[in-house]
Amino acid sequence: MSALRFVLAGALLVTGVMLELVVLARWSMPGATPDLVLVVVVGLAIARGPLMGAGAGFAGGLLLDVVPPSAGIVGLNALVFCMAGFWVGRVAERNERTPLLIIGSAVVAEIGVILAGAALGGLLGEDRVAWEEVPGLALTGALYAAILASFVVPLITSLVGRTEPDYFSR
Amino acid sequence: MRENRRTRVIFGVLLLIAMTLVVLDLRDSAAGNDEGGIRGFATRFFGPVETAFSAVVTPVRNVVSSIGSWGSKDQRIADLEAENARLRGELATSDYDRNRLAQLDKLMHLAGVGQYRVVPAQVIAVGPAQGFAWTVTLDAGSRDGIKADQAVVTGDGLVGRVLSVGPSTATVLLVVDSTSTVGGRVEASLQIGFVSGLGKESELSFQLRDPFAGIKVGDRLVTFGVKGGVYPPGIPVGTITSVKGTPGQLTRYASVVPFVDPSALDLVGVVVVAPRTDPRDSVLPVRPTTSPSTTPSPAASGSPSPRSSTSSSSSSGSSSASPSAAASKSGP
């Protein structure tokens, strides 16, 4: 893994976290907050495979867990995003990179992250989980993830592809 | 295949690290240690990054949001399009500035009337909705005199309390969060109870201490203000919208709509010094109907006026004219 790739992925993740907390969350969209961090993780996973997906998911989830104003269990999002990133990377590795794959994997990843986050949080004693809101959150989250993925993932794949043109050429 | 095995191993290691972090965090919070090392480090490092991002993004956001109202304005724009577009850009910016000034005025009015000393701060980041927590980040921190467990208000009423503090940022738990509890008192009476958040944007739950208490829809709540507690007394909390249960029933509680809209927070103030005497109901705005219940009691109305010269001024030194004007307004 080249250093430049790490730095670029790190910069994309930090930018995604900042944009999500400072811009997207403040807009108060109905339902879930558009999960730009997860879409960035999905983009990196599609561009670079399951290893990058798992690492980016871990880093992005951990950032969401600790950067203010976080108040949940530290490590929960790291766990869930890591699994999502790994799964998306696996799927992208084995299939052709079509728009359906991009949007579909983002939607499934977002729904999975919301459900798993709520379930694990509830199991671990997080008092705040409101189960009656979870379906609404999952649906709106999936919608926003689909919209974001349609332009963020191609942007990421072109950015990451440009730094190392001789790697995955599919 | 080796690539595959290496990937799986690293994936497993990452999962293990994440689970370890979870266990450590659970153990830490069970022991009551809120500002753990990694979150504290992240606050110190990313707080200024968030502040910088917000400073860059907010003016752009406000110009963009004003674009939506262009179409509804005058039709004569078509003739002088370029000139009007420039003028409109300037107008949008000064609308934004006017808005901020109005918020600050309202905040200082509340602070002046109640004799709270507040540090104004701006909301720079909000927690994501799917985390179920209602928290925001302010751009003022321990360097500005803010400590954990201080109350946060706007000109409309109570916002929440400070959860944790970094050098230049602070994390605030809003009243609507499901883990938030505030001691509340019904306007113009001695009925007290607990106001709890439900995790919903515009509903709080007020549980009365006395199940026989007479409360009705439209009653307003202020903070009770236990001595040495978190919330200073007299801050407006919300209005009762419905009462469930009958007098005497064990579960008697009311739904309250908070005065402050948690999804529209911009400028807030952190109460760093609480008032020396209870402002009672003097901070509540005068009720538009004929009900006399907002008249402050003589004991409370006597004290604000002579103190107006040493009244609360924010540490940013903004206009001292408004607190004294506000103190005289609360007289009758």
XYZ file of C-alpha atoms in Angstrom:
502
model
C 0.000 0.000 0.000
C 1.565 3.242 -1.054
C 1.682 6.176 1.285
C -0.047 8.420 -1.201
C -3.036 6.095 -1.316
C -3.295 6.132 2.466
C -3.071 9.899 2.603
C -5.673 10.339 -0.112
C -8.078 7.911 1.548
C -7.533 9.588 4.897
C -8.167 13.017 3.435
C -11.363 11.813 1.755
C -12.612 10.294 4.998
C -11.857 13.364 7.100
C -13.521 15.616 4.521
C -16.527 13.318 4.498
C -16.818 13.386 8.291
C -16.497 17.164 8.445
C -19.024 17.732 5.671
C -21.480 15.339 7.271
C -21.320 16.887 10.743
C -20.911 20.548 9.839
C -23.133 20.758 6.766
C -25.409 17.772 6.275
C -26.454 17.174 9.876
C -27.190 20.871 10.385
C -29.620 20.874 7.475
C -32.016 18.725 9.527
C -33.258 16.612 6.658
C -36.316 14.498 7.504
C -35.333 11.117 8.896
C -31.698 10.090 8.829
C -28.718 12.322 8.226
C -27.266 11.674 4.751
C -24.344 9.372 5.527
C -21.562 10.840 3.436
C -18.931 8.943 5.425
C -20.451 5.591 4.551
C -20.708 6.568 0.897
C -17.019 7.521 0.910
C -16.212 4.130 2.460
C -18.321 2.413 -0.205
C -16.523 4.396 -2.894
C -13.101 3.426 -1.586
C -14.185 -0.197 -1.280
C -15.475 -0.287 -4.840
C -12.346 1.381 -6.141
C -9.805 -0.625 -4.218
C -11.327 -3.819 -2.898
C -12.199 -5.352 0.450
C -8.966 -4.573 2.267
C -9.253 -0.861 1.607
C -12.971 -1.085 2.288
C -12.427 -2.633 5.703
C -9.670 -0.193 6.626
C -11.613 2.834 5.413
C -14.721 1.610 7.194
C -12.809 1.187 10.422
C -11.194 4.614 10.160
C -14.357 6.400 9.035
C -16.497 4.742 11.674
C -13.976 5.526 14.374
C -13.863 9.155 13.289
C -17.640 9.366 13.524
C -17.425 7.811 16.987
C -14.937 10.232 18.495
C -15.156 13.550 16.653
C -17.395 16.024 18.543
C -20.392 15.996 18.987
C -20.376 12.229 19.270
C -22.098 10.728 22.281
C -22.511 7.020 21.562
C -20.337 4.039 22.302
C -16.820 4.499 20.946
C -16.013 1.763 18.469
C -19.581 0.883 17.533
C -19.549 2.690 14.213
C -15.987 1.515 13.603
C -17.193 -2.077 13.914
C -20.252 -1.663 11.742
C -18.632 0.438 9.017
C -15.671 -1.948 8.867
C -17.988 -4.860 8.138
C -19.918 -2.825 5.581
C -16.727 -1.748 3.813
C -15.407 -5.290 3.682
C -18.672 -6.642 2.290
C -18.921 -3.934 -0.383
C -15.318 -4.544 -1.382
C -15.993 -8.242 -1.744
C -19.060 -7.607 -3.890
C -17.222 -5.102 -6.089
C -14.309 -7.494 -6.525
C -16.477 -10.247 -7.900
C -18.839 -8.281 -10.089
C -18.718 -5.725 -12.815
C -18.708 -2.143 -11.706
C -22.095 -1.007 -13.006
C -24.200 1.907 -11.719
C -26.612 -0.661 -10.299
C -23.802 -2.195 -8.298
C -22.719 1.197 -7.004
C -26.131 2.376 -5.910
C -27.303 -1.027 -4.772
C -24.297 -1.639 -2.563
C -24.586 1.839 -1.062
C -28.262 1.284 -0.265
C -27.723 -2.145 1.260
C -24.692 -0.914 3.209
C -26.631 2.030 4.629
C -29.623 -0.078 5.685
C -27.288 -2.646 7.194
C -25.323 -0.001 9.080
C -28.438 1.596 10.543
C -29.993 -1.707 11.576
C -26.772 -3.170 12.933
C -25.929 0.071 14.728
C -29.305 0.137 16.413
C -29.255 -3.570 17.264
C -25.724 -3.583 18.660
C -26.352 -0.341 20.504
C -29.454 -1.775 22.097
C -27.627 -4.981 23.035
C -24.739 -3.060 24.571
C -26.968 -0.943 26.751
C -27.128 2.256 24.728
C -30.210 3.886 26.240
C -31.150 6.069 23.361
C -32.108 3.579 20.663
C -35.672 4.318 19.605
C -36.873 1.269 17.715
C -39.993 2.905 16.361
C -37.814 5.340 14.443
C -35.493 2.753 12.908
C -37.627 1.872 9.837
C -38.006 5.556 8.956
C -34.294 6.128 9.471
C -33.383 3.116 7.348
C -35.643 4.142 4.456
C -34.606 7.789 4.361
C -30.995 6.805 4.938
C -31.105 4.439 1.990
C -32.612 7.145 -0.211
C -29.975 9.712 0.722
C -27.211 7.126 0.346
C -28.424 6.290 -3.151
C -28.455 9.960 -4.135
C -25.029 10.629 -2.653
C -23.513 7.469 -4.101
C -24.541 8.373 -7.619
C -22.013 11.185 -7.777
C -19.632 10.636 -4.865
C -18.569 7.086 -5.784
C -17.631 7.881 -9.406
C -15.721 10.894 -8.080
C -13.795 8.708 -5.670
C -13.078 5.970 -8.184
C -11.737 8.532 -10.638
C -9.649 10.240 -7.930
C -8.205 7.011 -6.582
C -7.763 5.612 -10.066
C -5.764 8.640 -11.129
C -3.041 8.220 -8.507
C -2.269 4.630 -9.493
C -3.312 3.908 -13.054
C -1.618 0.514 -13.337
C -3.601 -1.141 -10.501
C -7.149 -2.428 -11.087
C -7.885 -1.675 -14.693
C -11.492 -2.795 -14.871
C -5.208 -16.623 -2.592
C -2.495 -15.096 -0.419
C -4.026 -11.725 -1.078
C -7.351 -13.107 0.063
C -5.949 -14.571 3.264
C -4.075 -11.379 4.091
C -7.267 -9.400 3.553
C -9.219 -11.665 5.840
C -6.598 -11.527 8.556
C -6.438 -7.754 8.506
C -10.229 -7.561 8.477
C -10.362 -9.808 11.517
C -7.763 -7.704 13.305
C -9.701 -4.510 12.595
C -12.902 -6.085 13.910
C -11.068 -7.159 17.031
C -9.702 -3.667 17.607
C -13.172 -2.197 17.165
C -14.671 -4.645 19.653
C -11.899 -3.858 22.115
C -12.667 -0.161 21.809
C -16.344 -0.873 22.460
C -15.584 -2.890 25.578
C -13.160 -0.256 26.852
C -15.719 2.468 26.280
C -18.439 0.526 28.070
C -16.144 -0.026 31.004
C -15.159 3.631 31.057
C -18.687 4.960 30.958
C -19.790 2.463 33.594
C -17.117 3.920 35.842
C -18.430 7.402 35.070
C -15.417 8.540 33.127
C -16.891 10.611 30.345
C -13.993 12.272 28.653
C -12.019 9.203 27.677
C -8.611 9.514 26.158
C -9.475 8.902 22.539
C -12.533 11.138 22.485
C -10.651 13.857 24.327
C -7.825 13.625 21.846
C -10.257 13.771 18.937
C -11.955 16.806 20.476
C -8.667 18.625 20.822
C -7.625 17.771 17.300
C -10.828 17.915 15.285
C -12.590 20.687 17.178
C -10.606 23.449 15.464
C -11.034 21.631 12.129
C -14.805 21.705 12.578
C -14.690 25.371 13.530
C -12.670 26.188 10.427
C -15.001 24.167 8.198
C -18.013 25.898 9.651
C -16.478 29.324 9.146
C -15.934 28.525 5.486
C -19.198 26.780 4.835
C -21.763 28.831 6.732
C -21.781 32.000 4.604
C -21.994 29.873 1.452
C -24.835 27.884 2.961
C -26.774 31.026 3.768
C -26.366 32.521 0.323
C -27.451 29.239 -1.239
C -30.514 28.967 0.970
C -31.552 32.477 0.027
C -31.488 31.552 -3.661
C -34.692 29.644 -3.097
C -36.566 32.836 -2.282
C -35.407 34.738 -5.365
C -38.191 33.517 -7.624
C -40.863 34.753 -5.261
C -39.535 38.308 -5.259
C -40.215 41.072 -7.769
C -40.572 40.473 -11.483
C -38.777 43.625 -12.572
C -35.447 41.784 -12.124
C -35.551 40.663 -15.756
C -34.537 44.133 -16.985
C -31.545 44.767 -14.754
C -30.551 41.160 -14.200
C -26.863 41.535 -13.481
C -27.304 44.582 -11.263
C -30.158 42.991 -9.367
C -28.277 39.752 -8.877
C -25.410 41.662 -7.319
C -27.747 43.643 -5.095
C -29.511 40.468 -4.081
C -26.253 38.831 -3.121
C -25.512 41.759 -0.831
C -29.065 41.678 0.533
C -28.799 37.958 1.294
C -25.622 38.490 3.258
C -26.996 41.350 5.270
C -30.224 39.391 5.897
C -28.001 36.726 7.403
C -26.158 39.296 9.480
C -29.434 40.864 10.601
C -30.663 37.448 11.636
C -27.554 36.783 13.697
C -27.814 40.196 15.341
C -31.458 39.573 16.226
C -30.542 36.229 17.783
C -27.770 37.841 19.798
C -30.096 40.609 20.951
C -32.685 38.091 22.086
C -30.056 36.077 23.911
C -28.719 39.145 25.721
C -32.251 40.198 26.617
C -32.928 36.855 28.271
C -29.575 37.003 30.017
C -30.233 40.537 31.197
C -33.720 39.902 32.490
C -32.730 36.762 34.338
C -29.351 38.089 35.428
C -27.451 35.181 33.912
C -23.943 35.658 32.705
C -23.646 34.039 29.296
C -20.875 33.341 26.838
C -22.288 33.439 23.296
C -21.243 30.644 20.977
C -22.244 29.309 17.623
C -23.336 25.798 16.755
C -20.764 24.432 14.325
C -21.629 20.746 14.113
C -24.574 18.487 14.858
C -24.584 14.787 15.661
C -26.019 12.461 12.978
C -29.645 11.461 13.423
C -28.981 7.729 13.145
C -26.886 7.887 16.310
C -30.128 8.661 18.191
C -28.283 11.233 20.279
C -29.230 14.901 20.151
C -25.912 16.657 20.563
C -24.309 19.705 19.018
C -20.838 21.199 19.053
C -20.204 24.817 19.951
C -17.200 26.839 18.922
C -16.390 27.978 22.475
C -14.472 25.848 24.941
C -12.555 25.847 28.193
C -10.491 28.737 26.926
C -13.662 30.850 26.931
C -14.584 29.888 30.455
C -16.948 27.039 29.644
C -17.029 24.026 31.918
C -18.921 20.747 31.796
C -22.477 20.753 33.173
C -23.237 24.374 32.427
C -26.661 25.247 31.030
C -27.003 26.385 27.421
C -29.755 28.807 26.382
C -30.961 30.884 23.470
C -33.162 33.952 23.542
C -36.166 31.606 23.420
C -35.308 29.337 26.311
C -33.383 26.315 27.423
C -31.283 24.424 24.904
C -29.466 21.861 27.019
C -26.321 21.383 29.068
C -22.637 21.064 28.306
C -21.562 17.403 28.175
C -17.840 17.788 27.666
C -15.415 20.559 26.917
C -12.336 20.846 24.750
C -9.926 23.743 24.589
C -11.918 25.534 21.882
C -15.090 23.504 21.462
C -17.829 22.147 23.688
C -20.349 19.352 23.211
C -23.895 20.102 24.312
C -26.613 17.579 25.151
C -29.961 19.003 24.045
C -33.040 18.811 26.280
C -34.832 16.714 23.657
C -32.280 13.910 23.950
C -33.758 10.841 25.613
C -31.160 10.835 28.393
C -31.746 14.448 29.397
C -33.664 15.322 32.565
C -34.353 18.842 33.829
C -36.093 19.888 37.018
C -39.058 22.006 35.973
C -41.603 24.251 37.616
C -44.984 25.276 36.325
C -45.396 28.997 35.742
C -46.775 31.017 38.649
C -47.233 28.024 40.909
C -45.066 25.824 43.073
C -45.745 22.636 41.111
C -42.470 20.968 40.301
C -41.568 17.889 38.345
C -39.098 16.436 35.896
C -38.896 17.319 32.236
C -37.364 14.494 30.232
C -36.419 14.319 26.617
C -37.958 11.600 24.471
C -35.576 11.683 21.560
C -38.237 13.509 19.567
C -37.683 16.882 18.014
C -40.653 18.743 19.428
C -41.887 16.841 22.434
C -40.717 16.573 26.011
C -42.341 14.686 28.847
C -43.131 16.458 32.137
C -43.732 14.200 35.106
C -45.276 15.916 38.091
C -43.997 15.256 41.571
C -47.436 15.780 43.051
C -49.962 13.564 41.270
C -52.830 15.725 42.479
C -51.406 18.910 41.000
C -53.654 21.041 38.849
C -51.991 21.725 35.530
C -53.658 22.513 32.275
C -52.818 22.798 28.591
C -51.083 26.077 27.893
C -49.202 26.285 31.173
C -45.581 27.165 30.652
C -42.586 25.624 32.382
C -39.352 27.143 33.635
C -36.349 25.432 35.150
C -36.653 24.806 38.858
C -32.977 25.385 39.633
C -31.827 23.186 42.493
C -29.114 24.958 44.468
C -25.784 23.664 43.249
C -27.461 21.843 40.401
C -26.817 22.094 36.711
C -29.593 24.368 35.484
C -30.003 27.852 36.938
C -33.584 28.696 37.907
C -36.085 30.521 35.782
C -35.056 29.552 32.250
C -38.116 28.987 30.020
C -38.416 25.354 28.971
C -41.659 24.842 27.078
C -45.437 24.882 26.963
C -47.727 22.048 28.041
C -49.722 20.704 25.084
C -51.556 17.779 26.625
C -52.027 16.179 30.029
C -52.335 12.432 30.352
C -53.876 10.668 33.263
C -56.265 12.013 35.890
C -55.334 13.674 39.193
C -54.244 11.049 41.663
C -53.200 8.513 39.081
C -49.678 7.264 39.643
C -48.554 7.966 36.104
C -49.510 11.551 35.551
C -47.473 13.287 32.968
C -47.805 15.991 30.376
C -46.454 16.532 26.900
C -44.441 19.687 26.515
C -43.400 21.427 23.330
C -40.044 23.123 23.943
C -39.639 26.836 23.262
C -36.390 26.184 21.440
C -36.447 24.394 18.072
C -33.514 21.964 18.258
C -33.192 21.678 14.503
C -32.759 25.427 14.010
C -30.019 26.225 16.488
C -27.480 28.800 15.451
C -26.398 31.260 18.126
C -26.591 30.070 21.726
C -25.273 31.217 25.074
C -23.628 29.152 27.784
C -24.596 30.271 31.285
C -21.296 30.550 33.076
C -22.545 32.401 36.140
C -26.005 31.704 37.527
C -28.110 34.523 39.010
C -27.839 35.128 42.721
C -31.600 35.161 43.222
C -34.260 33.152 41.478
C -35.731 35.178 38.614
C -39.007 33.241 39.091
C -41.206 33.871 36.034
C -39.655 37.160 34.976
C -37.836 35.683 32.000
C -40.974 34.264 30.414
C -42.347 36.599 27.764
C -45.531 38.430 28.696
C -48.486 36.302 27.778
C -50.520 37.894 24.938
C -53.873 37.015 26.575
C -55.323 38.615 29.718
C -53.940 36.076 32.166
C -52.078 37.878 34.984
C -49.960 34.871 35.788
C -46.722 36.272 34.380
C -46.403 39.132 36.854
C -43.199 38.459 38.740
C -43.486 38.384 42.508
C -42.502 41.608 44.301
C -39.418 40.042 45.865
C -37.958 39.125 42.507
C -38.860 42.337 40.733
C -37.130 44.419 43.383
C -33.727 42.880 42.882
C -32.983 43.124 39.143
C -33.131 46.916 38.878
C -30.398 47.993 41.332
C -28.197 45.277 39.919
C -28.450 46.432 36.332
C -25.150 48.272 36.521
C -23.308 45.070 37.337
C -25.626 43.019 35.202
C -24.578 40.183 32.998
C -22.387 41.138 30.143
C -21.034 38.510 27.890
C -17.336 38.011 27.925
C -17.213 39.313 24.377
C -18.188 42.681 25.769
C -21.254 43.299 23.635
C -23.659 46.172 24.223
C -24.476 46.873 27.834
C -27.457 48.961 26.756
C -29.776 46.008 26.266
C -29.503 44.386 29.736
C -30.381 47.606 31.570
C -33.198 48.314 29.124
C -34.431 44.778 29.665
C -34.166 45.046 33.444
C -36.342 48.131 33.470
C -38.834 46.373 31.220
C -39.278 43.583 33.746
C -40.095 46.058 36.517
C -43.915 46.294 36.483
